[in-house]
Every structure is written in C-alpha cells, then in structure tokens.
mmCIF file of C-alpha atoms in Angstrom:
data_model
loop_
_atom_site.group_PDB
_atom_site.id
_atom_site.type_symbol
_atom_site.label_atom_id
_atom_site.label_comp_id
_atom_site.label_asym_id
_atom_site.label_seq_id
_atom_site.Cartn_x
_atom_site.Cartn_y
_atom_site.Cartn_z
ATOM 1 C CA UNK A 1 -10.279 -0.930 1.192
ATOM 2 C CA UNK A 2 -13.028 -2.565 3.157
ATOM 3 C CA UNK A 3 -11.929 -6.103 2.096
ATOM 4 C CA UNK A 4 -8.501 -5.381 3.553
ATOM 5 C CA UNK A 5 -6.897 -4.721 -0.193
ATOM 6 C CA UNK A 6 -6.034 -1.219 -1.428
ATOM 7 C CA UNK A 7 -7.937 -0.005 -4.352
ATOM 8 C CA UNK A 8 -5.418 0.078 -7.161
ATOM 9 C CA UNK A 9 -6.136 2.341 -10.307
ATOM 10 C CA UNK A 10 -5.396 0.161 -13.072
ATOM 11 C CA UNK A 11 -6.424 -0.347 -16.678
ATOM 12 C CA UNK A 12 -9.946 -1.634 -16.755
ATOM 13 C CA UNK A 13 -9.897 -5.415 -16.982
ATOM 14 C CA UNK A 14 -12.510 -7.095 -19.104
ATOM 15 C CA UNK A 15 -13.468 -10.410 -20.347
ATOM 16 C CA UNK A 16 -13.813 -11.675 -23.916
ATOM 17 C CA UNK A 17 -17.324 -10.385 -24.117
ATOM 18 C CA UNK A 18 -16.016 -7.087 -23.116
ATOM 19 C CA UNK A 19 -17.583 -6.918 -19.637
ATOM 20 C CA UNK A 20 -15.786 -5.194 -17.014
ATOM 21 C CA UNK A 21 -14.402 -7.762 -14.307
ATOM 22 C CA UNK A 22 -14.139 -6.530 -10.871
ATOM 23 C CA UNK A 23 -13.490 -7.932 -7.421
ATOM 24 C CA UNK A 24 -15.951 -7.074 -4.677
ATOM 25 C CA UNK A 25 -16.217 -7.658 -0.989
ATOM 26 C CA UNK A 26 -18.588 -10.301 0.088
ATOM 27 C CA UNK A 27 -21.873 -8.499 1.198
ATOM 28 C CA UNK A 28 -25.344 -9.390 2.312
ATOM 29 C CA UNK A 29 -26.363 -8.557 -1.337
ATOM 30 C CA UNK A 30 -24.184 -10.843 -3.143
ATOM 31 C CA UNK A 31 -23.134 -13.734 -1.009
ATOM 32 C CA UNK A 32 -25.873 -16.134 -2.139
ATOM 33 C CA UNK A 33 -24.833 -15.514 -5.850
ATOM 34 C CA UNK A 34 -21.217 -16.350 -4.909
ATOM 35 C CA UNK A 35 -22.370 -19.382 -2.841
ATOM 36 C CA UNK A 36 -24.044 -20.709 -5.984
ATOM 37 C CA UNK A 37 -21.115 -20.410 -8.380
ATOM 38 C CA UNK A 38 -20.362 -23.832 -9.687
ATOM 39 C CA UNK A 39 -17.428 -24.888 -11.937
ATOM 40 C CA UNK A 40 -17.630 -27.241 -14.834
ATOM 41 C CA UNK A 41 -17.967 -30.775 -13.935
ATOM 42 C CA UNK A 42 -14.570 -31.781 -15.181
ATOM 43 C CA UNK A 43 -13.045 -29.343 -12.676
ATOM 44 C CA UNK A 44 -14.746 -30.633 -9.510
ATOM 45 C CA UNK A 45 -11.836 -32.956 -8.928
ATOM 46 C CA UNK A 46 -9.663 -29.920 -8.600
ATOM 47 C CA UNK A 47 -11.869 -27.313 -6.783
ATOM 48 C CA UNK A 48 -14.909 -27.256 -4.616
ATOM 49 C CA UNK A 49 -18.287 -27.988 -6.376
ATOM 50 C CA UNK A 50 -19.698 -24.698 -5.013
ATOM 51 C CA UNK A 51 -18.414 -21.331 -4.052
ATOM 52 C CA UNK A 52 -20.141 -21.821 -0.598
ATOM 53 C CA UNK A 53 -17.353 -24.194 0.555
ATOM 54 C CA UNK A 54 -14.870 -21.256 0.051
ATOM 55 C CA UNK A 55 -17.135 -18.807 1.802
ATOM 56 C CA UNK A 56 -17.245 -21.010 4.768
ATOM 57 C CA UNK A 57 -13.462 -21.509 4.939
ATOM 58 C CA UNK A 58 -13.249 -17.501 4.913
ATOM 59 C CA UNK A 59 -15.917 -17.223 7.540
ATOM 60 C CA UNK A 60 -14.857 -19.924 9.858
ATOM 61 C CA UNK A 61 -11.257 -20.468 9.071
ATOM 62 C CA UNK A 62 -10.035 -17.134 10.201
ATOM 63 C CA UNK A 63 -7.258 -16.952 7.532
ATOM 64 C CA UNK A 64 -8.911 -16.650 3.951
ATOM 65 C CA UNK A 65 -10.688 -13.579 2.633
ATOM 66 C CA UNK A 66 -13.338 -14.224 -0.078
ATOM 67 C CA UNK A 67 -14.064 -11.889 -2.761
ATOM 68 C CA UNK A 68 -16.775 -12.006 -5.425
ATOM 69 C CA UNK A 69 -15.829 -11.836 -9.092
ATOM 70 C CA UNK A 70 -18.344 -9.746 -11.004
ATOM 71 C CA UNK A 71 -18.386 -9.393 -14.948
ATOM 72 C CA UNK A 72 -20.648 -6.838 -15.856
ATOM 73 C CA UNK A 73 -23.781 -6.977 -13.709
ATOM 74 C CA UNK A 74 -23.410 -10.585 -12.731
ATOM 75 C CA UNK A 75 -21.440 -12.448 -10.034
ATOM 76 C CA UNK A 76 -19.559 -15.119 -12.007
ATOM 77 C CA UNK A 77 -17.027 -16.381 -9.681
ATOM 78 C CA UNK A 78 -15.174 -16.409 -6.396
ATOM 79 C CA UNK A 79 -11.512 -15.914 -5.309
ATOM 80 C CA UNK A 80 -9.823 -15.568 -2.016
ATOM 81 C CA UNK A 81 -6.611 -14.325 -0.630
ATOM 82 C CA UNK A 82 -4.501 -14.792 2.595
ATOM 83 C CA UNK A 83 -1.336 -13.734 4.285
ATOM 84 C CA UNK A 84 1.021 -16.252 5.725
ATOM 85 C CA UNK A 85 2.657 -14.665 8.770
ATOM 86 C CA UNK A 86 5.327 -17.512 8.950
ATOM 87 C CA UNK A 87 7.057 -16.782 5.660
ATOM 88 C CA UNK A 88 5.673 -13.335 4.790
ATOM 89 C CA UNK A 89 3.953 -14.454 1.565
ATOM 90 C CA UNK A 90 0.372 -13.487 0.290
ATOM 91 C CA UNK A 91 -1.694 -16.673 -1.075
ATOM 92 C CA UNK A 92 -4.397 -16.831 -3.755
ATOM 93 C CA UNK A 93 -6.869 -19.657 -3.462
ATOM 94 C CA UNK A 94 -10.411 -20.884 -4.074
ATOM 95 C CA UNK A 95 -10.724 -19.552 -7.402
ATOM 96 C CA UNK A 96 -13.910 -20.738 -9.285
ATOM 97 C CA UNK A 97 -15.613 -19.307 -12.298
ATOM 98 C CA UNK A 98 -18.992 -20.620 -13.073
ATOM 99 C CA UNK A 99 -19.138 -23.232 -15.641
ATOM 100 C CA UNK A 100 -21.369 -20.897 -18.135
ATOM 101 C CA UNK A 101 -18.642 -18.257 -17.938
ATOM 102 C CA UNK A 102 -15.501 -20.280 -18.400
ATOM 103 C CA UNK A 103 -13.355 -19.653 -21.354
ATOM 104 C CA UNK A 104 -14.118 -16.019 -21.523
ATOM 105 C CA UNK A 105 -11.109 -14.572 -19.744
ATOM 106 C CA UNK A 106 -12.940 -13.997 -16.393
ATOM 107 C CA UNK A 107 -10.503 -16.184 -14.427
ATOM 108 C CA UNK A 108 -7.572 -14.358 -16.030
ATOM 109 C CA UNK A 109 -8.951 -10.919 -15.412
ATOM 110 C CA UNK A 110 -9.753 -11.893 -11.814
ATOM 111 C CA UNK A 111 -6.255 -13.130 -11.116
ATOM 112 C CA UNK A 112 -4.742 -9.934 -12.613
ATOM 113 C CA UNK A 113 -6.966 -7.833 -10.440
ATOM 114 C CA UNK A 114 -6.284 -9.643 -7.336
ATOM 115 C CA UNK A 115 -2.379 -9.835 -7.979
ATOM 116 C CA UNK A 116 -2.349 -6.145 -8.650
ATOM 117 C CA UNK A 117 -4.094 -5.394 -5.436
ATOM 118 C CA UNK A 118 -1.896 -7.706 -3.321
ATOM 119 C CA UNK A 119 1.254 -6.400 -4.862
ATOM 120 C CA UNK A 120 0.287 -2.726 -3.943
ATOM 121 C CA UNK A 121 0.377 -3.808 -0.159
ATOM 122 C CA UNK A 122 3.612 -2.538 1.302
ATOM 123 C CA UNK A 123 4.397 -6.020 2.933
ATOM 124 C CA UNK A 124 3.772 -7.946 -0.278
ATOM 125 C CA UNK A 125 7.122 -9.578 -1.610
ATOM 126 C CA UNK A 126 5.694 -12.702 -3.099
ATOM 127 C CA UNK A 127 2.351 -13.969 -4.300
ATOM 128 C CA UNK A 128 1.788 -17.784 -4.148
ATOM 129 C CA UNK A 129 -0.937 -20.389 -5.158
ATOM 130 C CA UNK A 130 -1.226 -24.017 -5.560
ATOM 131 C CA UNK A 131 -2.795 -26.255 -8.247
ATOM 132 C CA UNK A 132 -3.303 -30.043 -8.784
ATOM 133 C CA UNK A 133 -0.605 -31.126 -11.113
ATOM 134 C CA UNK A 134 -3.140 -32.696 -13.447
ATOM 135 C CA UNK A 135 -5.026 -29.232 -13.840
ATOM 136 C CA UNK A 136 -3.320 -28.312 -17.063
ATOM 137 C CA UNK A 137 -5.568 -25.280 -18.020
ATOM 138 C CA UNK A 138 -4.814 -23.828 -14.482
ATOM 139 C CA UNK A 139 -1.147 -24.631 -14.780
ATOM 140 C CA UNK A 140 -1.037 -22.692 -18.248
ATOM 141 C CA UNK A 141 -2.985 -19.798 -16.929
ATOM 142 C CA UNK A 142 -0.848 -19.289 -13.954
ATOM 143 C CA UNK A 143 2.307 -19.482 -16.085
ATOM 144 C CA UNK A 144 0.956 -17.098 -18.564
ATOM 145 C CA UNK A 145 0.543 -14.682 -15.685
ATOM 146 C CA UNK A 146 4.069 -15.007 -14.569
ATOM 147 C CA UNK A 147 3.632 -17.614 -11.885
ATOM 148 C CA UNK A 148 6.552 -20.235 -11.595
ATOM 149 C CA UNK A 149 6.477 -23.520 -9.746
ATOM 150 C CA UNK A 150 8.828 -23.316 -6.698
ATOM 151 C CA UNK A 151 9.443 -27.155 -6.391
ATOM 152 C CA UNK A 152 7.371 -27.104 -3.134
ATOM 153 C CA UNK A 153 4.069 -28.788 -2.674
ATOM 154 C CA UNK A 154 1.084 -27.996 -0.436
ATOM 155 C CA UNK A 155 -0.686 -31.265 0.225
ATOM 156 C CA UNK A 156 -0.457 -32.811 -3.120
ATOM 157 C CA UNK A 157 -0.646 -29.534 -5.104
ATOM 158 C CA UNK A 158 2.147 -27.782 -7.055
ATOM 159 C CA UNK A 159 3.002 -24.448 -5.435
ATOM 160 C CA UNK A 160 3.811 -21.606 -7.877
ATOM 161 C CA UNK A 161 5.083 -17.994 -6.961
ATOM 162 C CA UNK A 162 5.032 -14.437 -8.526
ATOM 163 C CA UNK A 163 7.361 -11.807 -7.233
ATOM 164 C CA UNK A 164 5.287 -8.876 -6.246
ATOM 165 C CA UNK A 165 8.067 -6.621 -7.791
ATOM 166 C CA UNK A 166 7.134 -7.847 -11.428
ATOM 167 C CA UNK A 167 3.394 -7.251 -11.036
ATOM 168 C CA UNK A 168 2.062 -4.133 -12.948
ATOM 169 C CA UNK A 169 -0.025 -2.068 -10.484
#
C-alpha cells in the first residue's frame, strides 16, 4: 500500500494482447517512461499531450496521486486519483494511454484496477471522473464500466459517478 491504495486480490487484468495490466507507484525507475506517454493526436484536445503534465500536478498540486500503467514489461500509460474531503468522493483523472497502445484494452483494465482499489478503501462511497462531452470513446468506456452522468459539470466536463458498492473487488 505504498501508493496510498490497498492491494486488492482480483482476477488478473489483461489487455487484448494478453499482457497483464497493473498499476504501479511512480518511482525513480519509471517516472521518465510515464512522463513520455503521449495520447493519439486526435485526443490532445481532451487530455494533456504528455504524461509529464499529470505527474507535475501530482507532485505540485498536493491533491492528485499518479500511478504508472504497465502492460507486460512496458509502461504504457498514466492514471491518477484523489480524495475530495468536501464531499467524501474519490476521483479518477489524468488517464492517458500511449497512442501505440490504444484500442488494446489497456485503459479499460487500468480503470478496472483503480476502481477496485479505490472501492476497497473503507471511506470510499462513490468514485467520480469527468470527461469532455465530445470525447465519445471515453464516454462509452466509462458507461461500459458502470459510470453514469450525475448532471454536474466540472469546468466544461461531464461528471460521472460509480457507487463503490457495485464495484467487484
């Protein structure tokens, strides 16, 4: 639990190439690989152009906690989480899967892994995330995993929520 999240025994999560997908703490050994993760060009209007921006938010912002996404032996993505003390919700943000790895189920497996770990926290009641309303692939992925729009917006993004009670841990 070095990244603040419990280790949750779950089924092994894999991508479409049958590589195990795991979340790892950011370390001296992997931070450069995470910083270099870059989404597909058509997604840059929805997410940061490089994982480095999200790493800086985690290091300097004091709220977000970054995790590396590893598929097999390679770092292929970034995802982060936070706890909102005002309303008691846990948030997922800053998910980027490298352009060369997209469409292989890495993002889905990373989200499943993180929602399971968050839901295992005793204080976790609800998990939220937000996405740009024009990011249709993200909206579909989140809906497939059980997230439903709340009717709220964070900046210009749709807020979607998932009850921790329905997450299979």
